[in-house]
Amino acid sequence: MEKINLFCLPFAGGSKYSYRLYEEHLPSFLNIIPLEYPGRGTRMGEPLKEDVNQLVNDLYLQIADKLDRSAYAIYGHSMGGLMSYLLTRKILEKRRTPPLHLFITGTSGPGALSRTEKKRHLLDKRSFIEEIRNLNGSPDEILQNDELLDFIEPILRADFKVSENYAHASNSPLNIPITVITGTREEMKPEDIQLWQKETIVPVDFRRMPGHHFFIFKYPYEIVGIIAKKLLVHHKSYQL
């Protein structure tokens, strides 16, 4: 029986290697396909993209040849959550087979993201690094190493610019189930998280996990378990 593909979109500063912990806990019927933004990881030599539409088009081209072959779902954390939503919109615009499910972690609803007043990508270097430190997502060996900081700073600035300049356009809600998981110590308002419900006619499954923005590194087994349980229903139906 064919596996269900799970396209995984990186968070700001992340790469296709960001979800290696998830692969260790994957059930046999799921196949993780991590995507790569330009300018990092396996695409280091390419220029960074700071425009959200260009980035969505890039992601679409990465998966276009796989969309009608196998069932699939999309997962993204933080910036990856926003890009997962926008990629789904692009897929529907192209009249391709939609995802079975969207899994979003660490992200407010798109309507909240477009009105953020925080412009971290414009901060001076010292303030910018302090913001990165506050997210609890980068090891101290990176934050205290000038060479590594010089390397990752433009990548993070480009990614933050994509998210922070995003302007949300109201669209007809999707007819796709969405699961949204956020950390209990993240800096986002409950009402902003609830805005995800405006993006689909299917009741959103809202969940919370202990921790800051990068709680996903502490609970890979639990998050993969949630994803697997949601998709197992679809897998069984294909086997009948």
C-alpha positions as protocol buffer text, in pm:
chain_id: "A"
residue {
  index: 1
  type: MET
  ca { x: 0 y: 0 z: 0 }
}
residue {
  index: 2
  type: GLU
  ca { x: 129 y: 347 z: -87 }
}
residue {
  index: 3
  type: LYS
  ca { x: 247 y: 562 z: 199 }
}
residue {
  index: 4
  type: ILE
  ca { x: 106 y: 904 z: 282 }
}
residue {
  index: 5
  type: ASN
  ca { x: 359 y: 1177 z: 212 }
}
residue {
  index: 6
  type: LEU
  ca { x: 413 y: 1442 z: 479 }
}
residue {
  index: 7
  type: PHE
  ca { x: 568 y: 1757 z: 335 }
}
residue {
  index: 8
  type: CYS
  ca { x: 752 y: 1941 z: 613 }
}
residue {
  index: 9
  type: LEU
  ca { x: 827 y: 2314 z: 582 }
}
residue {
  index: 10
  type: PRO
  ca { x: 1108 y: 2469 z: 789 }
}
residue {
  index: 11
  type: PHE
  ca { x: 1077 y: 2747 z: 1043 }
}
residue {
  index: 12
  type: ALA
  ca { x: 1275 y: 3072 z: 1002 }
}
residue {
  index: 13
  type: GLY
  ca { x: 1643 y: 2990 z: 977 }
}
residue {
  index: 14
  type: GLY
  ca { x: 1564 y: 2619 z: 938 }
}
residue {
  index: 15
  type: SER
  ca { x: 1646 y: 2374 z: 661 }
}
residue {
  index: 16
  type: LYS
  ca { x: 1533 y: 2034 z: 535 }
}
residue {
  index: 17
  type: TYR
  ca { x: 1737 y: 1883 z: 820 }
}
residue {
  index: 18
  type: SER
  ca { x: 1527 y: 2057 z: 1088 }
}
residue {
  index: 19
  type: TYR
  ca { x: 1287 y: 1764 z: 1125 }
}
residue {
  index: 20
  type: ARG
  ca { x: 1534 y: 1477 z: 1160 }
}
residue {
  index: 21
  type: LEU
  ca { x: 1396 y: 1400 z: 1508 }
}
residue {
  index: 22
  type: TYR
  ca { x: 1054 y: 1352 z: 1352 }
}
residue {
  index: 23
  type: GLU
  ca { x: 1187 y: 1092 z: 1110 }
}
residue {
  index: 24
  type: GLU
  ca { x: 1308 y: 880 z: 1403 }
}
residue {
  index: 25
  type: HIS
  ca { x: 952 y: 842 z: 1533 }
}
residue {
  index: 26
  type: LEU
  ca { x: 772 y: 793 z: 1202 }
}
residue {
  index: 27
  type: PRO
  ca { x: 516 y: 511 z: 1163 }
}
residue {
  index: 28
  type: SER
  ca { x: 555 y: 285 z: 861 }
}
residue {
  index: 29
  type: PHE
  ca { x: 266 y: 434 z: 663 }
}
residue {
  index: 30
  type: LEU
  ca { x: 411 y: 787 z: 662 }
}
residue {
  index: 31
  type: ASN
  ca { x: 687 y: 922 z: 442 }
}
residue {
  index: 32
  type: ILE
  ca { x: 844 y: 1254 z: 544 }
}
residue {
  index: 33
  type: ILE
  ca { x: 953 y: 1479 z: 258 }
}
residue {
  index: 34
  type: PRO
  ca { x: 1129 y: 1784 z: 406 }
}
residue {
  index: 35
  type: LEU
  ca { x: 1134 y: 2086 z: 176 }
}
residue {
  index: 36
  type: GLU
  ca { x: 1419 y: 2333 z: 146 }
}
residue {
  index: 37
  type: TYR
  ca { x: 1407 y: 2712 z: 119 }
}
residue {
  index: 38
  type: PRO
  ca { x: 1673 y: 2871 z: -106 }
}
residue {
  index: 39
  type: GLY
  ca { x: 1996 y: 2991 z: 51 }
}
residue {
  index: 40
  type: ARG
  ca { x: 2052 y: 2724 z: 315 }
}
residue {
  index: 41
  type: GLY
  ca { x: 2109 y: 2351 z: 360 }
}
residue {
  index: 42
  type: THR
  ca { x: 2131 y: 2170 z: 27 }
}
residue {
  index: 43
  type: ARG
  ca { x: 2054 y: 2498 z: -157 }
}
residue {
  index: 44
  type: MET
  ca { x: 2328 y: 2705 z: 3 }
}
residue {
  index: 45
  type: GLY
  ca { x: 2451 y: 2850 z: -324 }
}
residue {
  index: 46
  type: GLU
  ca { x: 2116 y: 3001 z: -420 }
}
residue {
  index: 47
  type: PRO
  ca { x: 2009 y: 3356 z: -331 }
}
residue {
  index: 48
  type: LEU
  ca { x: 1773 y: 3401 z: -37 }
}
residue {
  index: 49
  type: LYS
  ca { x: 1414 y: 3493 z: -115 }
}
residue {
  index: 50
  type: GLU
  ca { x: 1253 y: 3777 z: 80 }
}
residue {
  index: 51
  type: ASP
  ca { x: 923 y: 3786 z: -110 }
}
residue {
  index: 52
  type: VAL
  ca { x: 646 y: 3559 z: 17 }
}
residue {
  index: 53
  type: ASN
  ca { x: 498 y: 3491 z: -328 }
}
residue {
  index: 54
  type: GLN
  ca { x: 833 y: 3390 z: -473 }
}
residue {
  index: 55
  type: LEU
  ca { x: 888 y: 3156 z: -181 }
}
residue {
  index: 56
  type: VAL
  ca { x: 544 y: 2996 z: -220 }
}
residue {
  index: 57
  type: ASN
  ca { x: 607 y: 2943 z: -592 }
}
residue {
  index: 58
  type: ASP
  ca { x: 941 y: 2784 z: -509 }
}
residue {
  index: 59
  type: LEU
  ca { x: 778 y: 2544 z: -263 }
}
residue {
  index: 60
  type: TYR
  ca { x: 505 y: 2457 z: -512 }
}
residue {
  index: 61
  type: LEU
  ca { x: 762 y: 2365 z: -778 }
}
residue {
  index: 62
  type: GLN
  ca { x: 935 y: 2135 z: -529 }
}
residue {
  index: 63
  type: ILE
  ca { x: 624 y: 1922 z: -484 }
}
residue {
  index: 64
  type: ALA
  ca { x: 430 y: 1976 z: -809 }
}
residue {
  index: 65
  type: ASP
  ca { x: 524 y: 1637 z: -956 }
}
residue {
  index: 66
  type: LYS
  ca { x: 414 y: 1452 z: -640 }
}
residue {
  index: 67
  type: LEU
  ca { x: 73 y: 1608 z: -576 }
}
residue {
  index: 68
  type: ASP
  ca { x: -150 y: 1381 z: -784 }
}
residue {
  index: 69
  type: ARG
  ca { x: 45 y: 1059 z: -733 }
}
residue {
  index: 70
  type: SER
  ca { x: 0 y: 990 z: -361 }
}
residue {
  index: 71
  type: ALA
  ca { x: -208 y: 1113 z: -72 }
}
residue {
  index: 72
  type: TYR
  ca { x: -28 y: 1376 z: 133 }
}
residue {
  index: 73
  type: ALA
  ca { x: -46 y: 1619 z: 424 }
}
residue {
  index: 74
  type: ILE
  ca { x: 153 y: 1935 z: 499 }
}
residue {
  index: 75
  type: TYR
  ca { x: 325 y: 2031 z: 824 }
}
residue {
  index: 76
  type: GLY
  ca { x: 503 y: 2354 z: 918 }
}
residue {
  index: 77
  type: HIS
  ca { x: 631 y: 2524 z: 1232 }
}
residue {
  index: 78
  type: SER
  ca { x: 628 y: 2902 z: 1285 }
}
residue {
  index: 79
  type: MET
  ca { x: 711 y: 3060 z: 947 }
}
residue {
  index: 80
  type: GLY
  ca { x: 664 y: 2710 z: 807 }
}
residue {
  index: 81
  type: GLY
  ca { x: 306 y: 2716 z: 937 }
}
residue {
  index: 82
  type: LEU
  ca { x: 227 y: 3029 z: 738 }
}
residue {
  index: 83
  type: MET
  ca { x: 400 y: 2886 z: 430 }
}
residue {
  index: 84
  type: SER
  ca { x: 203 y: 2560 z: 465 }
}
residue {
  index: 85
  type: TYR
  ca { x: -121 y: 2756 z: 453 }
}
residue {
  index: 86
  type: LEU
  ca { x: -10 y: 2968 z: 155 }
}
residue {
  index: 87
  type: LEU
  ca { x: 123 y: 2661 z: -27 }
}
residue {
  index: 88
  type: THR
  ca { x: -215 y: 2495 z: 16 }
}
residue {
  index: 89
  type: ARG
  ca { x: -382 y: 2801 z: -135 }
}
residue {
  index: 90
  type: LYS
  ca { x: -142 y: 2778 z: -431 }
}
residue {
  index: 91
  type: ILE
  ca { x: -218 y: 2408 z: -476 }
}
residue {
  index: 92
  type: LEU
  ca { x: -592 y: 2477 z: -488 }
}
residue {
  index: 93
  type: GLU
  ca { x: -537 y: 2771 z: -723 }
}
residue {
  index: 94
  type: LYS
  ca { x: -360 y: 2529 z: -959 }
}
residue {
  index: 95
  type: ARG
  ca { x: -653 y: 2286 z: -927 }
}
residue {
  index: 96
  type: ARG
  ca { x: -433 y: 2007 z: -795 }
}
residue {
  index: 97
  type: THR
  ca { x: -522 y: 1739 z: -540 }
}
residue {
  index: 98
  type: PRO
  ca { x: -554 y: 1908 z: -197 }
}
residue {
  index: 99
  type: PRO
  ca { x: -377 y: 1784 z: 118 }
}
residue {
  index: 100
  type: LEU
  ca { x: -560 y: 1547 z: 353 }
}
residue {
  index: 101
  type: HIS
  ca { x: -470 y: 1763 z: 652 }
}
residue {
  index: 102
  type: LEU
  ca { x: -271 y: 2070 z: 755 }
}
residue {
  index: 103
  type: PHE
  ca { x: -59 y: 2049 z: 1071 }
}
residue {
  index: 104
  type: ILE
  ca { x: 52 y: 2384 z: 1211 }
}
residue {
  index: 105
  type: THR
  ca { x: 271 y: 2445 z: 1516 }
}
residue {
  index: 106
  type: GLY
  ca { x: 388 y: 2767 z: 1679 }
}
residue {
  index: 107
  type: THR
  ca { x: 190 y: 3002 z: 1455 }
}
residue {
  index: 108
  type: SER
  ca { x: -97 y: 3246 z: 1503 }
}
residue {
  index: 109
  type: GLY
  ca { x: -371 y: 3255 z: 1242 }
}
residue {
  index: 110
  type: PRO
  ca { x: -268 y: 3429 z: 915 }
}
residue {
  index: 111
  type: GLY
  ca { x: -503 y: 3716 z: 990 }
}
residue {
  index: 112
  type: ALA
  ca { x: -303 y: 3796 z: 1305 }
}
residue {
  index: 113
  type: LEU
  ca { x: 34 y: 3762 z: 1137 }
}
residue {
  index: 114
  type: SER
  ca { x: -44 y: 4031 z: 882 }
}
residue {
  index: 115
  type: ARG
  ca { x: -105 y: 4295 z: 1147 }
}
residue {
  index: 116
  type: THR
  ca { x: 206 y: 4235 z: 1355 }
}
residue {
  index: 117
  type: GLU
  ca { x: 397 y: 4549 z: 1444 }
}
residue {
  index: 118
  type: LYS
  ca { x: 714 y: 4357 z: 1525 }
}
residue {
  index: 119
  type: LYS
  ca { x: 975 y: 4412 z: 1253 }
}
residue {
  index: 120
  type: ARG
  ca { x: 1267 y: 4208 z: 1377 }
}
residue {
  index: 121
  type: HIS
  ca { x: 1432 y: 4202 z: 1036 }
}
residue {
  index: 122
  type: LEU
  ca { x: 1498 y: 4577 z: 1070 }
}
residue {
  index: 123
  type: LEU
  ca { x: 1672 y: 4560 z: 1409 }
}
residue {
  index: 124
  type: ASP
  ca { x: 2042 y: 4633 z: 1459 }
}
residue {
  index: 125
  type: LYS
  ca { x: 2261 y: 4326 z: 1501 }
}
residue {
  index: 126
  type: ARG
  ca { x: 2276 y: 4329 z: 1881 }
}
residue {
  index: 127
  type: SER
  ca { x: 1898 y: 4366 z: 1922 }
}
residue {
  index: 128
  type: PHE
  ca { x: 1837 y: 4109 z: 1648 }
}
residue {
  index: 129
  type: ILE
  ca { x: 2055 y: 3848 z: 1818 }
}
residue {
  index: 130
  type: GLU
  ca { x: 1879 y: 3916 z: 2147 }
}
residue {
  index: 131
  type: GLU
  ca { x: 1546 y: 3843 z: 1976 }
}
residue {
  index: 132
  type: ILE
  ca { x: 1685 y: 3514 z: 1846 }
}
residue {
  index: 133
  type: ARG
  ca { x: 1807 y: 3424 z: 2193 }
}
residue {
  index: 134
  type: ASN
  ca { x: 1461 y: 3494 z: 2339 }
}
residue {
  index: 135
  type: LEU
  ca { x: 1303 y: 3242 z: 2102 }
}
residue {
  index: 136
  type: ASN
  ca { x: 1504 y: 2962 z: 2269 }
}
residue {
  index: 137
  type: GLY
  ca { x: 1560 y: 2794 z: 1935 }
}
residue {
  index: 138
  type: SER
  ca { x: 1931 y: 2845 z: 1868 }
}
residue {
  index: 139
  type: PRO
  ca { x: 2204 y: 2667 z: 2068 }
}
residue {
  index: 140
  type: ASP
  ca { x: 2439 y: 2889 z: 2269 }
}
residue {
  index: 141
  type: GLU
  ca { x: 2734 y: 2761 z: 2063 }
}
residue {
  index: 142
  type: ILE
  ca { x: 2579 y: 2942 z: 1765 }
}
residue {
  index: 143
  type: LEU
  ca { x: 2478 y: 3256 z: 1953 }
}
residue {
  index: 144
  type: GLN
  ca { x: 2827 y: 3290 z: 2102 }
}
residue {
  index: 145
  type: ASN
  ca { x: 3018 y: 3215 z: 1781 }
}
residue {
  index: 146
  type: ASP
  ca { x: 3067 y: 3523 z: 1564 }
}
residue {
  index: 147
  type: GLU
  ca { x: 3136 y: 3325 z: 1246 }
}
residue {
  index: 148
  type: LEU
  ca { x: 2823 y: 3115 z: 1283 }
}
residue {
  index: 149
  type: LEU
  ca { x: 2619 y: 3425 z: 1366 }
}
residue {
  index: 150
  type: ASP
  ca { x: 2748 y: 3604 z: 1056 }
}
residue {
  index: 151
  type: PHE
  ca { x: 2640 y: 3304 z: 851 }
}
residue {
  index: 152
  type: ILE
  ca { x: 2290 y: 3257 z: 994 }
}
residue {
  index: 153
  type: GLU
  ca { x: 2195 y: 3623 z: 1050 }
}
residue {
  index: 154
  type: PRO
  ca { x: 2110 y: 3706 z: 684 }
}
residue {
  index: 155
  type: ILE
  ca { x: 1911 y: 3383 z: 654 }
}
residue {
  index: 156
  type: LEU
  ca { x: 1705 y: 3467 z: 961 }
}
residue {
  index: 157
  type: ARG
  ca { x: 1656 y: 3828 z: 853 }
}
residue {
  index: 158
  type: ALA
  ca { x: 1531 y: 3718 z: 511 }
}
residue {
  index: 159
  type: ASP
  ca { x: 1289 y: 3468 z: 667 }
}
residue {
  index: 160
  type: PHE
  ca { x: 1161 y: 3719 z: 923 }
}
residue {
  index: 161
  type: LYS
  ca { x: 1110 y: 3972 z: 645 }
}
residue {
  index: 162
  type: VAL
  ca { x: 890 y: 3722 z: 458 }
}
residue {
  index: 163
  type: SER
  ca { x: 667 y: 3667 z: 762 }
}
residue {
  index: 164
  type: GLU
  ca { x: 668 y: 4023 z: 898 }
}
residue {
  index: 165
  type: ASN
  ca { x: 577 y: 4182 z: 563 }
}
residue {
  index: 166
  type: TYR
  ca { x: 302 y: 3931 z: 493 }
}
residue {
  index: 167
  type: ALA
  ca { x: -32 y: 4096 z: 414 }
}
residue {
  index: 168
  type: HIS
  ca { x: -327 y: 3865 z: 467 }
}
residue {
  index: 169
  type: ALA
  ca { x: -601 y: 3860 z: 206 }
}
residue {
  index: 170
  type: SER
  ca { x: -941 y: 3726 z: 304 }
}
residue {
  index: 171
  type: ASN
  ca { x: -1033 y: 3415 z: 106 }
}
residue {
  index: 172
  type: SER
  ca { x: -1312 y: 3162 z: 111 }
}
residue {
  index: 173
  type: PRO
  ca { x: -1236 y: 2915 z: 389 }
}
residue {
  index: 174
  type: LEU
  ca { x: -1075 y: 2585 z: 299 }
}
residue {
  index: 175
  type: ASN
  ca { x: -1254 y: 2253 z: 328 }
}
residue {
  index: 176
  type: ILE
  ca { x: -952 y: 2087 z: 486 }
}
residue {
  index: 177
  type: PRO
  ca { x: -900 y: 1976 z: 848 }
}
residue {
  index: 178
  type: ILE
  ca { x: -635 y: 2170 z: 1037 }
}
residue {
  index: 179
  type: THR
  ca { x: -458 y: 2080 z: 1361 }
}
residue {
  index: 180
  type: VAL
  ca { x: -290 y: 2371 z: 1541 }
}
residue {
  index: 181
  type: ILE
  ca { x: -46 y: 2311 z: 1828 }
}
residue {
  index: 182
  type: THR
  ca { x: 110 y: 2597 z: 2026 }
}
residue {
  index: 183
  type: GLY
  ca { x: 339 y: 2619 z: 2328 }
}
residue {
  index: 184
  type: THR
  ca { x: 201 y: 2731 z: 2663 }
}
residue {
  index: 185
  type: ARG
  ca { x: 481 y: 2990 z: 2699 }
}
residue {
  index: 186
  type: GLU
  ca { x: 472 y: 3136 z: 2351 }
}
residue {
  index: 187
  type: GLU
  ca { x: 414 y: 3507 z: 2303 }
}
residue {
  index: 188
  type: MET
  ca { x: 85 y: 3492 z: 2118 }
}
residue {
  index: 189
  type: LYS
  ca { x: -269 y: 3577 z: 2220 }
}
residue {
  index: 190
  type: PRO
  ca { x: -529 y: 3298 z: 2239 }
}
residue {
  index: 191
  type: GLU
  ca { x: -763 y: 3498 z: 2015 }
}
residue {
  index: 192
  type: ASP
  ca { x: -489 y: 3522 z: 1750 }
}
residue {
  index: 193
  type: ILE
  ca { x: -439 y: 3145 z: 1757 }
}
residue {
  index: 194
  type: GLN
  ca { x: -816 y: 3097 z: 1723 }
}
residue {
  index: 195
  type: LEU
  ca { x: -809 y: 3292 z: 1396 }
}
residue {
  index: 196
  type: TRP
  ca { x: -708 y: 2968 z: 1225 }
}
residue {
  index: 197
  type: GLN
  ca { x: -1074 y: 2872 z: 1247 }
}
residue {
  index: 198
  type: LYS
  ca { x: -1152 y: 3144 z: 991 }
}
residue {
  index: 199
  type: GLU
  ca { x: -941 y: 2958 z: 736 }
}
residue {
  index: 200
  type: THR
  ca { x: -1142 y: 2635 z: 717 }
}
residue {
  index: 201
  type: ILE
  ca { x: -1503 y: 2522 z: 742 }
}
residue {
  index: 202
  type: VAL
  ca { x: -1388 y: 2211 z: 932 }
}
residue {
  index: 203
  type: PRO
  ca { x: -1359 y: 2255 z: 1312 }
}
residue {
  index: 204
  type: VAL
  ca { x: -992 y: 2315 z: 1394 }
}
residue {
  index: 205
  type: ASP
  ca { x: -828 y: 2086 z: 1649 }
}
residue {
  index: 206
  type: PHE
  ca { x: -649 y: 2332 z: 1880 }
}
residue {
  index: 207
  type: ARG
  ca { x: -391 y: 2182 z: 2115 }
}
residue {
  index: 208
  type: ARG
  ca { x: -132 y: 2311 z: 2363 }
}
residue {
  index: 209
  type: MET
  ca { x: 203 y: 2170 z: 2472 }
}
residue {
  index: 210
  type: PRO
  ca { x: 429 y: 2290 z: 2755 }
}
residue {
  index: 211
  type: GLY
  ca { x: 713 y: 2519 z: 2655 }
}
residue {
  index: 212
  type: HIS
  ca { x: 840 y: 2815 z: 2457 }
}
residue {
  index: 213
  type: HIS
  ca { x: 830 y: 2865 z: 2080 }
}
residue {
  index: 214
  type: PHE
  ca { x: 1052 y: 2568 z: 2005 }
}
residue {
  index: 215
  type: PHE
  ca { x: 860 y: 2317 z: 2217 }
}
residue {
  index: 216
  type: ILE
  ca { x: 862 y: 2097 z: 1905 }
}
residue {
  index: 217
  type: PHE
  ca { x: 1217 y: 1983 z: 1984 }
}
residue {
  index: 218
  type: LYS
  ca { x: 1105 y: 1848 z: 2322 }
}
residue {
  index: 219
  type: TYR
  ca { x: 801 y: 1660 z: 2194 }
}
residue {
  index: 220
  type: PRO
  ca { x: 882 y: 1508 z: 1852 }
}
residue {
  index: 221
  type: TYR
  ca { x: 736 y: 1172 z: 1954 }
}
residue {
  index: 222
  type: GLU
  ca { x: 411 y: 1330 z: 2073 }
}
residue {
  index: 223
  type: ILE
  ca { x: 373 y: 1555 z: 1769 }
}
residue {
  index: 224
  type: VAL
  ca { x: 439 y: 1271 z: 1525 }
}
residue {
  index: 225
  type: GLY
  ca { x: 186 y: 1066 z: 1723 }
}
residue {
  index: 226
  type: ILE
  ca { x: -81 y: 1334 z: 1675 }
}
residue {
  index: 227
  type: ILE
  ca { x: -5 y: 1356 z: 1303 }
}
residue {
  index: 228
  type: ALA
  ca { x: -7 y: 978 z: 1263 }
}
residue {
  index: 229
  type: LYS
  ca { x: -335 y: 934 z: 1447 }
}
residue {
  index: 230
  type: LYS
  ca { x: -505 y: 1194 z: 1226 }
}
residue {
  index: 231
  type: LEU
  ca { x: -372 y: 1041 z: 905 }
}
residue {
  index: 232
  type: LEU
  ca { x: -418 y: 676 z: 1003 }
}
residue {
  index: 233
  type: VAL
  ca { x: -792 y: 714 z: 940 }
}
residue {
  index: 234
  type: HIS
  ca { x: -720 y: 811 z: 579 }
}
residue {
  index: 235
  type: HIS
  ca { x: -465 y: 532 z: 536 }
}
residue {
  index: 236
  type: LYS
  ca { x: -710 y: 268 z: 653 }
}
residue {
  index: 237
  type: SER
  ca { x: -977 y: 397 z: 417 }
}
residue {
  index: 238
  type: TYR
  ca { x: -737 y: 354 z: 123 }
}
residue {
  index: 239
  type: GLN
  ca { x: -676 y: -7 z: 222 }
}
residue {
  index: 240
  type: LEU
  ca { x: -1045 y: -98 z: 221 }
}
